[in-house]
Coordinates of C-alpha atoms in Angstrom, one line a residue:
Chain W
N1 CA 18.0 -22.8 -27.6
A2 CA 15.0 -20.6 -28.8
G3 CA 13.2 -23.7 -30.1
V4 CA 10.6 -22.9 -32.8
T5 CA 10.1 -19.3 -33.4
Q6 CA 7.4 -17.6 -35.8
T7 CA 7.4 -14.2 -37.4
P8 CA 5.0 -12.3 -37.4
K9 CA 3.2 -12.8 -34.3
F10 CA 0.1 -11.0 -35.5
R11 CA -1.1 -9.6 -38.8
V12 CA -4.0 -8.1 -40.5
L13 CA -4.6 -8.3 -44.2
K14 CA -7.0 -7.2 -46.7
T15 CA -8.9 -9.8 -49.1
G16 CA -6.5 -10.3 -52.1
Q17 CA -3.2 -9.3 -50.2
S18 CA -0.2 -11.7 -50.0
M19 CA 2.1 -12.4 -47.1
T20 CA 4.8 -14.9 -46.0
L21 CA 4.9 -16.3 -42.6
L22 CA 8.3 -17.4 -41.3
C23 CA 9.2 -20.4 -39.1
A24 CA 12.7 -21.2 -37.8
Q25 CA 13.9 -23.9 -35.7
D26 CA 17.4 -24.4 -34.0
M27 CA 17.1 -28.0 -33.1
N28 CA 18.3 -29.5 -36.2
H29 CA 15.1 -31.1 -36.8
E30 CA 14.3 -32.9 -40.2
Y31 CA 10.6 -32.6 -40.3
M32 CA 8.7 -29.3 -40.3
Y33 CA 5.0 -28.6 -40.3
W34 CA 2.4 -25.8 -40.9
Y35 CA -0.9 -26.1 -39.0
R36 CA -3.9 -23.8 -38.7
Q37 CA -6.1 -23.9 -35.6
D38 CA -9.7 -22.8 -35.8
P39 CA -12.5 -23.1 -33.0
G40 CA -14.1 -26.5 -33.3
M41 CA -11.8 -27.8 -35.9
G42 CA -8.6 -28.4 -34.0
L43 CA -5.3 -28.4 -35.6
R44 CA -5.2 -29.1 -39.3
L45 CA -2.1 -29.8 -41.3
I46 CA -1.7 -27.4 -44.2
H47 CA 1.8 -28.6 -45.6
Y48 CA 4.7 -30.3 -44.2
S49 CA 8.5 -31.0 -45.2
V50 CA 10.5 -34.1 -44.5
G51 CA 13.8 -32.6 -45.3
E52 CA 15.6 -29.5 -46.8
G53 CA 14.3 -28.9 -50.4
T54 CA 11.1 -31.2 -50.0
T55 CA 7.4 -30.3 -49.3
A56 CA 4.2 -32.1 -49.4
K57 CA 0.5 -31.3 -48.9
G58 CA -1.5 -32.0 -45.9
E59 CA -5.2 -31.9 -45.3
V60 CA -5.9 -28.3 -46.1
P61 CA -3.2 -27.1 -48.7
D62 CA -5.5 -25.0 -50.9
G63 CA -4.6 -21.3 -51.0
Y64 CA -1.2 -22.0 -49.5
N65 CA 2.4 -22.5 -50.7
V66 CA 5.4 -23.4 -48.8
S67 CA 9.2 -23.5 -49.5
R68 CA 12.0 -25.2 -47.3
L69 CA 15.3 -23.9 -48.9
K70 CA 17.2 -24.2 -45.6
K71 CA 16.8 -27.1 -43.0
Q72 CA 16.0 -24.6 -40.3
N73 CA 13.5 -22.4 -42.1
F74 CA 10.0 -23.3 -43.4
L75 CA 7.9 -20.6 -45.1
L76 CA 4.2 -20.4 -45.5
G77 CA 2.9 -18.3 -48.2
L78 CA -0.7 -16.9 -48.9
E79 CA -0.7 -15.5 -52.5
S80 CA -4.3 -14.0 -52.4
A81 CA -5.7 -14.0 -48.8
A82 CA -9.2 -14.7 -48.3
P83 CA -11.4 -14.2 -45.1
S84 CA -11.5 -18.0 -44.8
Q85 CA -8.0 -17.8 -44.0
T86 CA -8.5 -16.1 -40.7
S87 CA -7.0 -18.2 -38.3
V88 CA -4.1 -18.9 -35.8
Y89 CA -1.2 -20.5 -37.7
F90 CA 1.4 -22.8 -35.9
C91 CA 4.7 -24.1 -37.1
A92 CA 6.1 -27.2 -35.7
S93 CA 9.2 -29.3 -36.1
S94 CA 10.2 -32.9 -35.1
Q95 CA 13.2 -35.3 -35.1
T96 CA 13.1 -38.6 -36.9
S97 CA 14.1 -40.6 -33.9
G98 CA 13.0 -40.5 -30.3
L99 CA 10.0 -41.5 -28.3
P100 CA 7.5 -41.0 -29.3
P101 CA 8.6 -40.8 -32.9
D102 CA 8.3 -37.4 -34.4
T103 CA 7.5 -35.6 -31.2
Q104 CA 6.4 -32.3 -32.5
Y105 CA 7.7 -29.0 -31.0
F106 CA 5.4 -26.0 -31.7
G107 CA 6.1 -22.4 -32.0
P108 CA 4.0 -19.7 -30.4
G109 CA 1.6 -19.2 -33.4
T110 CA 0.7 -16.3 -35.7
R111 CA -2.7 -14.8 -35.5
L112 CA -3.9 -13.7 -38.9
T113 CA -7.1 -11.8 -39.6
V114 CA -8.2 -11.3 -43.3
L115 CA -10.6 -8.6 -43.7
Chain Y
Q1 CA -17.0 -39.1 -38.8
K2 CA -13.6 -37.7 -37.7
E3 CA -10.9 -40.2 -36.9
V4 CA -10.5 -38.6 -33.5
E5 CA -13.3 -37.5 -31.4
Q6 CA -12.8 -35.2 -28.3
D7 CA -15.5 -33.5 -26.2
P8 CA -14.6 -29.6 -26.5
G9 CA -15.9 -28.8 -23.1
P10 CA -15.4 -26.3 -21.4
L11 CA -14.9 -28.5 -18.3
S12 CA -14.9 -26.5 -15.0
V13 CA -13.8 -28.1 -11.7
P14 CA -12.8 -26.9 -8.2
E15 CA -9.2 -26.9 -7.2
G16 CA -8.1 -30.4 -5.9
A17 CA -10.7 -32.3 -8.1
I18 CA -9.9 -35.4 -10.1
V19 CA -10.1 -34.5 -13.9
S20 CA -11.0 -37.0 -16.6
L21 CA -10.3 -36.1 -20.0
N22 CA -11.1 -38.6 -22.9
C23 CA -10.8 -39.3 -26.8
T24 CA -12.3 -41.9 -29.0
Y25 CA -10.7 -43.0 -32.3
S26 CA -11.6 -45.1 -35.2
N27 CA -8.2 -45.9 -36.8
S28 CA -7.1 -49.2 -35.4
A29 CA -3.4 -48.6 -36.8
F30 CA -2.7 -46.0 -34.2
Q31 CA -0.1 -47.1 -31.8
Y32 CA 1.3 -44.0 -30.2
F33 CA -1.2 -41.9 -28.2
M34 CA -0.2 -38.6 -27.0
W35 CA -1.7 -35.7 -24.9
Y36 CA -0.7 -32.1 -25.6
R37 CA -1.3 -29.1 -23.2
Q38 CA -1.9 -25.8 -24.8
Y39 CA -2.2 -22.6 -22.5
S40 CA -4.2 -19.6 -23.9
R41 CA -2.4 -17.8 -26.9
K42 CA 0.6 -20.3 -26.8
G43 CA 1.5 -23.4 -28.9
P44 CA 0.7 -27.0 -27.9
E45 CA 3.4 -28.7 -25.8
L46 CA 3.7 -32.6 -25.4
L47 CA 2.6 -33.5 -21.9
M48 CA 2.7 -37.4 -22.1
Y49 CA 2.5 -40.3 -24.3
T50 CA 1.8 -43.9 -24.2
Y51 CA 2.7 -46.7 -26.7
S52 CA 0.0 -49.3 -27.5
S53 CA -2.3 -50.2 -24.6
G54 CA -1.9 -49.6 -20.8
N55 CA -1.2 -46.8 -18.3
K56 CA 1.6 -44.5 -17.9
E57 CA 1.8 -42.3 -14.7
D58 CA 3.9 -38.9 -14.4
G59 CA 3.3 -37.1 -11.2
R60 CA -0.3 -36.2 -10.9
F61 CA -1.0 -37.1 -14.5
T62 CA -2.0 -40.6 -15.6
A63 CA -2.7 -41.6 -19.3
Q64 CA -4.7 -44.7 -20.1
V65 CA -5.2 -46.5 -23.5
D66 CA -7.9 -49.2 -24.1
K67 CA -7.2 -50.2 -27.8
S68 CA -10.0 -52.8 -27.5
S69 CA -12.5 -49.8 -27.1
K70 CA -10.5 -47.5 -29.0
Y71 CA -10.7 -45.1 -26.1
I72 CA -8.0 -43.1 -24.3
S73 CA -8.0 -41.0 -21.1
L74 CA -5.9 -38.5 -19.2
F75 CA -6.6 -38.3 -15.4
I76 CA -5.2 -35.2 -13.5
R77 CA -5.2 -35.8 -9.8
D78 CA -5.3 -32.9 -7.3
S79 CA -5.9 -30.4 -10.1
Q80 CA -4.3 -26.9 -9.8
P81 CA -5.3 -23.5 -11.3
S82 CA -2.2 -23.8 -13.3
D83 CA -3.7 -26.9 -15.0
S84 CA -6.2 -24.7 -16.6
A85 CA -5.5 -25.0 -20.4
T86 CA -6.8 -26.8 -23.5
Y87 CA -5.8 -30.5 -23.6
L88 CA -5.4 -32.0 -27.0
C89 CA -5.1 -35.9 -27.8
A90 CA -2.9 -36.9 -30.5
M91 CA -2.3 -40.2 -32.3
R92 CA -0.2 -41.9 -34.9
G93 CA 0.7 -45.2 -36.4
M94 CA 4.1 -46.9 -36.5
G95 CA 7.0 -46.8 -39.0
G96 CA 8.6 -44.2 -41.0
Y97 CA 6.7 -40.9 -41.5
Q98 CA 3.2 -40.9 -40.1
K99 CA 0.9 -38.3 -39.8
V100 CA -0.2 -37.1 -36.4
T101 CA -4.1 -36.9 -36.0
F102 CA -5.1 -34.4 -33.3
G103 CA -8.2 -34.1 -31.4
T104 CA -10.0 -30.8 -31.3
G105 CA -9.1 -30.2 -27.7
T106 CA -11.0 -29.9 -24.3
K107 CA -10.9 -26.8 -22.5
L108 CA -10.3 -27.2 -18.7
Q109 CA -10.7 -24.5 -16.2
V110 CA -9.7 -25.2 -12.5
I111 CA -11.4 -22.9 -10.1
P112 CA -9.2 -21.9 -6.9

C-alpha cells in the first residue's frame, strides 16, 4: 500500500495564479482532510470530507476550495494564490472505526511558495 | 486562548536522557489523547494514544493523561538520536465525527 500520496511535492506560484493539489489514498478510508502547517501555528484544518461527494469547512477555509468526486481522491484548489497561502499542505485520511477513532494517516506534504 | 497549548521548544538533550514533553488543554470534552511524531520534511505519524485518564507504555515511550489538571505528557526513556523530531499532541472527543485538535508541536533534538 502506498498509503496517502500528494502531488506535487513542491510548487512556486505567483500571486493571482491558481493551482490544484491532489491527494490520493489507497486504504479505502471514508474521511479525508486538508491541513496547512505554519511555524508557531501548528496544523490547521482547511477542509474535510466525511465521504465521497461531501465536503465541509474547517478552521481556515477562506481562499480554498475542495472536491471529493471519488472516494480515494481529495483535491484542494487555490483559485487566486496569495503570499499568505505560502505554507506546507498536508493531506490525511482516516477510517471511521478503530482505536483511537479516526486515526489520521498523513501524506508527505506539499511545500507551496507564493511570490 | 488556544484549546491546546504546547511548548514549541526546541528541546535539546544528550543521548540517553529522559525526555518529558507536555501539553495542556482547556476542553473537558476531550477523551482521546494522541501523540504524533513528525520527522523533518515528513508528514506526522501516530506514535501513541490513550483514552481518558491514566498511563500507557510502549517500549521506551510512556504517555500520561491527568484529566483533572487537563495535562498530558509523553516521556521518552533512553533517548536516541533517531528520536529527534517534532512531537505533536492531539486530542478529540467521543462519538461520531469529532474534530481533532493538534498542539503546535515541540521540536526535540537528541545529541549523540
